[in-house]
Amino acid sequence: GVDAVGAVAAALHAEGVQAEVRLAGSGSAELIEQIAREAPRAADGTPQVRFLGTLGGRELRQEMLAADVFLFPTRYNEGFPRVLYEAMTLGTPIVAPRSDLFDWILHDGANALLCEAEIDAYVDATRAILTDATLASRLSAGGRETMKRFFDALPARSHAAQVASRFEDEALTQSRVAA
């Protein structure tokens, strides 16, 4: 699904929606080169897609806090990836495909925007968050509240609760700026 991120960035750029895409994680060199070639460019020629490599801990939290939207265009049945609860805990609005694997925690319009796993649908959902501050704020608050309820129900010693605690501490010390 990472290749979809570049296509979404190009479509938004073509519409005049200015957004810098920041990709964290690892990927094949060929895929990274393809996305870099297809990436939209700002007026000064700067690519609007940046590859950050593998991030952990504080760096990942800082990127999530700075993000206006977290696009998760997965094509795999990967359960409920940790990155989704990290984004929700930090209040980063999520765009993700509709999936039976996520429907127990991701609720369209309440704590995420869910759509078909198609470029046009990802573009529409991402644009909605980037251009509607009220929507972005509602999804941000909904994600945090969902994670608070979820983690409050876990034993304090569980790995998930420990990760959430670290992310919540970071989120409390940062202020989110509505788009």
C-alpha atoms as a PDB file:
ATOM      1  CA  GLY A   1       0.000   0.000   0.000  1.00  0.00           C
ATOM      2  CA  VAL A   2       2.934   2.422   0.317  1.00  0.00           C
ATOM      3  CA  ASP A   3       2.808   3.088  -3.418  1.00  0.00           C
ATOM      4  CA  ALA A   4      -0.736   4.391  -2.884  1.00  0.00           C
ATOM      5  CA  VAL A   5       0.660   7.152  -0.660  1.00  0.00           C
ATOM      6  CA  GLY A   6       2.627   8.615  -3.558  1.00  0.00           C
ATOM      7  CA  ALA A   7      -0.421   8.452  -5.825  1.00  0.00           C
ATOM      8  CA  VAL A   8      -2.554  10.197  -3.185  1.00  0.00           C
ATOM      9  CA  ALA A   9       0.079  12.915  -2.790  1.00  0.00           C
ATOM     10  CA  ALA A  10       0.218  13.461  -6.566  1.00  0.00           C
ATOM     11  CA  ALA A  11      -3.584  13.652  -6.849  1.00  0.00           C
ATOM     12  CA  LEU A  12      -3.868  16.150  -3.982  1.00  0.00           C
ATOM     13  CA  HIS A  13      -1.063  18.243  -5.460  1.00  0.00           C
ATOM     14  CA  ALA A  14      -2.829  18.275  -8.852  1.00  0.00           C
ATOM     15  CA  GLU A  15      -5.925  19.648  -7.069  1.00  0.00           C
ATOM     16  CA  GLY A  16      -3.876  22.383  -5.437  1.00  0.00           C
ATOM     17  CA  VAL A  17      -3.976  20.845  -1.955  1.00  0.00           C
ATOM     18  CA  GLN A  18      -0.519  21.429  -0.526  1.00  0.00           C
ATOM     19  CA  ALA A  19       0.706  18.580   1.621  1.00  0.00           C
ATOM     20  CA  GLU A  20       4.092  17.145   2.391  1.00  0.00           C
ATOM     21  CA  VAL A  21       4.030  13.377   2.700  1.00  0.00           C
ATOM     22  CA  ARG A  22       6.449  11.875   5.181  1.00  0.00           C
ATOM     23  CA  LEU A  23       6.995   8.124   4.985  1.00  0.00           C
ATOM     24  CA  ALA A  24       8.493   6.292   7.949  1.00  0.00           C
ATOM     25  CA  GLY A  25       9.558   2.673   7.836  1.00  0.00           C
ATOM     26  CA  SER A  26      11.473   0.491   5.466  1.00  0.00           C
ATOM     27  CA  GLY A  27      10.749  -0.562   1.931  1.00  0.00           C
ATOM     28  CA  SER A  28      12.399  -1.916  -1.154  1.00  0.00           C
ATOM     29  CA  ALA A  29      14.806   0.420  -2.916  1.00  0.00           C
ATOM     30  CA  GLU A  30      12.832  -0.002  -6.148  1.00  0.00           C
ATOM     31  CA  LEU A  31       9.575   1.075  -4.521  1.00  0.00           C
ATOM     32  CA  ILE A  32      11.187   4.066  -2.835  1.00  0.00           C
ATOM     33  CA  GLU A  33      12.752   5.147  -6.136  1.00  0.00           C
ATOM     34  CA  GLN A  34       9.410   4.767  -7.931  1.00  0.00           C
ATOM     35  CA  ILE A  35       7.598   6.910  -5.369  1.00  0.00           C
ATOM     36  CA  ALA A  36      10.398   9.506  -5.468  1.00  0.00           C
ATOM     37  CA  ARG A  37      10.156   9.737  -9.289  1.00  0.00           C
ATOM     38  CA  GLU A  38       6.382  10.143  -9.189  1.00  0.00           C
ATOM     39  CA  ALA A  39       6.304  12.493  -6.192  1.00  0.00           C
ATOM     40  CA  PRO A  40       4.810  15.914  -6.747  1.00  0.00           C
ATOM     41  CA  ARG A  41       7.162  18.859  -6.341  1.00  0.00           C
ATOM     42  CA  ALA A  42       6.688  22.225  -4.713  1.00  0.00           C
ATOM     43  CA  ALA A  43       7.183  25.393  -6.768  1.00  0.00           C
ATOM     44  CA  ASP A  44      10.863  25.427  -5.750  1.00  0.00           C
ATOM     45  CA  GLY A  45      11.323  21.829  -6.982  1.00  0.00           C
ATOM     46  CA  THR A  46      11.361  20.247  -3.538  1.00  0.00           C
ATOM     47  CA  PRO A  47       9.815  16.766  -3.568  1.00  0.00           C
ATOM     48  CA  GLN A  48       6.608  16.631  -1.548  1.00  0.00           C
ATOM     49  CA  VAL A  49       7.344  13.069  -0.413  1.00  0.00           C
ATOM     50  CA  ARG A  50      10.120  12.575   2.137  1.00  0.00           C
ATOM     51  CA  PHE A  51      11.485   9.221   3.246  1.00  0.00           C
ATOM     52  CA  LEU A  52      12.402   9.199   6.916  1.00  0.00           C
ATOM     53  CA  GLY A  53      13.583   5.607   7.204  1.00  0.00           C
ATOM     54  CA  THR A  54      12.845   3.462  10.211  1.00  0.00           C
ATOM     55  CA  LEU A  55      11.928   5.542  13.238  1.00  0.00           C
ATOM     56  CA  GLY A  56      11.372   4.528  16.803  1.00  0.00           C
ATOM     57  CA  GLY A  57      10.463   5.978  20.141  1.00  0.00           C
ATOM     58  CA  ARG A  58      10.562   9.750  20.407  1.00  0.00           C
ATOM     59  CA  GLU A  59      11.195  10.343  16.680  1.00  0.00           C
ATOM     60  CA  LEU A  60       8.117   8.363  15.688  1.00  0.00           C
ATOM     61  CA  ARG A  61       5.978  10.130  18.277  1.00  0.00           C
ATOM     62  CA  GLN A  62       7.187  13.538  17.062  1.00  0.00           C
ATOM     63  CA  GLU A  63       6.311  12.665  13.460  1.00  0.00           C
ATOM     64  CA  MET A  64       2.876  11.399  14.478  1.00  0.00           C
ATOM     65  CA  LEU A  65       2.193  14.517  16.540  1.00  0.00           C
ATOM     66  CA  ALA A  66       3.238  16.766  13.656  1.00  0.00           C
ATOM     67  CA  ALA A  67       1.104  14.891  11.112  1.00  0.00           C
ATOM     68  CA  ASP A  68      -2.243  16.288  10.013  1.00  0.00           C
ATOM     69  CA  VAL A  69      -3.379  12.852   8.861  1.00  0.00           C
ATOM     70  CA  PHE A  70      -2.137   9.265   9.033  1.00  0.00           C
ATOM     71  CA  LEU A  71      -2.870   7.412   5.791  1.00  0.00           C
ATOM     72  CA  PHE A  72      -2.818   3.629   6.218  1.00  0.00           C
ATOM     73  CA  PRO A  73      -3.491   2.157   2.751  1.00  0.00           C
ATOM     74  CA  THR A  74      -2.811  -1.463   3.640  1.00  0.00           C
ATOM     75  CA  ARG A  75      -3.618  -4.284   1.278  1.00  0.00           C
ATOM     76  CA  TYR A  76      -2.970  -6.991   3.848  1.00  0.00           C
ATOM     77  CA  ASN A  77      -4.958  -8.634   6.594  1.00  0.00           C
ATOM     78  CA  GLU A  78      -2.568  -7.611   9.319  1.00  0.00           C
ATOM     79  CA  GLY A  79      -4.801  -7.684  12.354  1.00  0.00           C
ATOM     80  CA  PHE A  80      -4.638  -4.389  14.182  1.00  0.00           C
ATOM     81  CA  PRO A  81      -1.169  -2.915  13.633  1.00  0.00           C
ATOM     82  CA  ARG A  82       0.485  -1.084  16.504  1.00  0.00           C
ATOM     83  CA  VAL A  83       0.928   2.030  14.360  1.00  0.00           C
ATOM     84  CA  LEU A  84      -2.852   2.538  14.317  1.00  0.00           C
ATOM     85  CA  TYR A  85      -3.191   2.628  18.075  1.00  0.00           C
ATOM     86  CA  GLU A  86      -0.126   4.869  18.260  1.00  0.00           C
ATOM     87  CA  ALA A  87      -1.772   7.340  15.856  1.00  0.00           C
ATOM     88  CA  MET A  88      -5.070   7.209  17.750  1.00  0.00           C
ATOM     89  CA  THR A  89      -3.393   7.649  21.141  1.00  0.00           C
ATOM     90  CA  LEU A  90      -1.586  10.734  19.849  1.00  0.00           C
ATOM     91  CA  GLY A  91      -4.729  12.110  18.244  1.00  0.00           C
ATOM     92  CA  THR A  92      -3.569  11.881  14.640  1.00  0.00           C
ATOM     93  CA  PRO A  93      -6.619  11.486  12.355  1.00  0.00           C
ATOM     94  CA  ILE A  94      -6.548   8.202  10.419  1.00  0.00           C
ATOM     95  CA  VAL A  95      -7.578   7.266   6.887  1.00  0.00           C
ATOM     96  CA  ALA A  96      -7.763   3.501   6.448  1.00  0.00           C
ATOM     97  CA  PRO A  97      -9.533   0.968   4.259  1.00  0.00           C
ATOM     98  CA  ARG A  98     -12.760  -0.604   5.445  1.00  0.00           C
ATOM     99  CA  SER A  99     -11.837  -3.942   6.959  1.00  0.00           C
ATOM    100  CA  ASP A 100     -13.449  -6.537   9.163  1.00  0.00           C
ATOM    101  CA  LEU A 101     -10.127  -6.614  11.012  1.00  0.00           C
ATOM    102  CA  PHE A 102     -10.456  -2.970  12.134  1.00  0.00           C
ATOM    103  CA  ASP A 103     -14.219  -2.588  12.591  1.00  0.00           C
ATOM    104  CA  TRP A 104     -14.071  -3.456  16.281  1.00  0.00           C
ATOM    105  CA  ILE A 105     -12.117  -0.263  16.989  1.00  0.00           C
ATOM    106  CA  LEU A 106     -12.087   2.043  13.933  1.00  0.00           C
ATOM    107  CA  HIS A 107     -15.455   3.748  13.424  1.00  0.00           C
ATOM    108  CA  ASP A 108     -16.014   5.785  10.291  1.00  0.00           C
ATOM    109  CA  GLY A 109     -16.509   9.459  11.084  1.00  0.00           C
ATOM    110  CA  ALA A 110     -16.011   8.992  14.826  1.00  0.00           C
ATOM    111  CA  ASN A 111     -12.302   8.155  15.179  1.00  0.00           C
ATOM    112  CA  ALA A 112     -11.163   7.556  11.589  1.00  0.00           C
ATOM    113  CA  LEU A 113     -12.277   7.926   7.998  1.00  0.00           C
ATOM    114  CA  LEU A 114     -12.760   4.506   6.452  1.00  0.00           C
ATOM    115  CA  CYS A 115     -13.029   4.063   2.714  1.00  0.00           C
ATOM    116  CA  GLU A 116     -12.647   1.599  -0.103  1.00  0.00           C
ATOM    117  CA  ALA A 117      -9.044   0.564  -0.750  1.00  0.00           C
ATOM    118  CA  GLU A 118      -8.812   2.709  -3.896  1.00  0.00           C
ATOM    119  CA  ILE A 119      -6.707   5.764  -4.679  1.00  0.00           C
ATOM    120  CA  ASP A 120      -9.698   8.051  -5.348  1.00  0.00           C
ATOM    121  CA  ALA A 121     -11.283   7.087  -2.029  1.00  0.00           C
ATOM    122  CA  TYR A 122      -8.019   7.699  -0.151  1.00  0.00           C
ATOM    123  CA  VAL A 123      -7.687  11.087  -1.875  1.00  0.00           C
ATOM    124  CA  ASP A 124     -11.237  12.096  -0.914  1.00  0.00           C
ATOM    125  CA  ALA A 125     -10.800  11.062   2.721  1.00  0.00           C
ATOM    126  CA  THR A 126      -7.366  12.652   3.074  1.00  0.00           C
ATOM    127  CA  ARG A 127      -8.563  15.883   1.454  1.00  0.00           C
ATOM    128  CA  ALA A 128     -11.551  15.979   3.814  1.00  0.00           C
ATOM    129  CA  ILE A 129      -9.283  15.871   6.861  1.00  0.00           C
ATOM    130  CA  LEU A 130      -6.781  18.376   5.453  1.00  0.00           C
ATOM    131  CA  THR A 131      -9.459  20.912   4.538  1.00  0.00           C
ATOM    132  CA  ASP A 132     -11.980  20.521   7.376  1.00  0.00           C
ATOM    133  CA  ALA A 133     -10.560  21.504  10.771  1.00  0.00           C
ATOM    134  CA  THR A 134     -13.765  20.500  12.567  1.00  0.00           C
ATOM    135  CA  LEU A 135     -13.613  16.996  11.097  1.00  0.00           C
ATOM    136  CA  ALA A 136      -9.900  16.666  11.884  1.00  0.00           C
ATOM    137  CA  SER A 137     -10.501  17.764  15.472  1.00  0.00           C
ATOM    138  CA  ARG A 138     -13.420  15.339  15.922  1.00  0.00           C
ATOM    139  CA  LEU A 139     -11.400  12.390  14.587  1.00  0.00           C
ATOM    140  CA  SER A 140      -8.423  13.367  16.743  1.00  0.00           C
ATOM    141  CA  ALA A 141     -10.520  13.522  19.920  1.00  0.00           C
ATOM    142  CA  GLY A 142     -12.381  10.345  18.954  1.00  0.00           C
ATOM    143  CA  GLY A 143      -9.139   8.431  18.482  1.00  0.00           C
ATOM    144  CA  ARG A 144      -7.786   9.544  21.841  1.00  0.00           C
ATOM    145  CA  GLU A 145     -11.052   8.676  23.609  1.00  0.00           C
ATOM    146  CA  THR A 146     -11.206   5.250  21.949  1.00  0.00           C
ATOM    147  CA  MET A 147      -7.672   4.464  23.064  1.00  0.00           C
ATOM    148  CA  LYS A 148      -8.312   5.754  26.578  1.00  0.00           C
ATOM    149  CA  ARG A 149     -11.282   3.383  26.941  1.00  0.00           C
ATOM    150  CA  PHE A 150      -9.350   0.536  25.338  1.00  0.00           C
ATOM    151  CA  PHE A 151      -6.227   0.895  27.469  1.00  0.00           C
ATOM    152  CA  ASP A 152      -8.119   1.604  30.684  1.00  0.00           C
ATOM    153  CA  ALA A 153      -9.519  -1.920  30.338  1.00  0.00           C
ATOM    154  CA  LEU A 154      -6.054  -3.543  30.080  1.00  0.00           C
ATOM    155  CA  PRO A 155      -3.847  -4.652  32.938  1.00  0.00           C
ATOM    156  CA  ALA A 156      -1.291  -1.911  33.626  1.00  0.00           C
ATOM    157  CA  ARG A 157       1.593  -4.310  33.045  1.00  0.00           C
ATOM    158  CA  SER A 158       0.567  -5.328  29.521  1.00  0.00           C
ATOM    159  CA  HIS A 159       2.829  -4.285  26.676  1.00  0.00           C
ATOM    160  CA  ALA A 160       0.037  -2.364  24.958  1.00  0.00           C
ATOM    161  CA  ALA A 161      -0.728  -0.391  28.120  1.00  0.00           C
ATOM    162  CA  GLN A 162       2.949   0.476  28.584  1.00  0.00           C
ATOM    163  CA  VAL A 163       3.275   1.695  24.984  1.00  0.00           C
ATOM    164  CA  ALA A 164       0.071   3.714  25.300  1.00  0.00           C
ATOM    165  CA  SER A 165       1.311   5.295  28.506  1.00  0.00           C
ATOM    166  CA  ARG A 166       4.512   6.486  26.816  1.00  0.00           C
ATOM    167  CA  PHE A 167       2.537   7.893  23.882  1.00  0.00           C
ATOM    168  CA  GLU A 168      -0.046   9.549  26.139  1.00  0.00           C
ATOM    169  CA  ASP A 169       2.729  11.219  28.159  1.00  0.00           C
ATOM    170  CA  GLU A 170       4.219  12.603  24.955  1.00  0.00           C
ATOM    171  CA  ALA A 171       0.829  13.717  23.641  1.00  0.00           C
ATOM    172  CA  LEU A 172       0.076  15.598  26.838  1.00  0.00           C
ATOM    173  CA  THR A 173       3.275  17.615  26.538  1.00  0.00           C
ATOM    174  CA  GLN A 174       2.579  18.588  22.911  1.00  0.00           C
ATOM    175  CA  SER A 175      -0.178  20.777  21.544  1.00  0.00           C
ATOM    176  CA  ARG A 176      -1.883  19.801  18.325  1.00  0.00           C
ATOM    177  CA  VAL A 177      -2.630  22.538  15.860  1.00  0.00           C
ATOM    178  CA  ALA A 178      -5.870  22.010  13.989  1.00  0.00           C
ATOM    179  CA  ALA A 179      -5.500  22.006  10.216  1.00  0.00           C
END
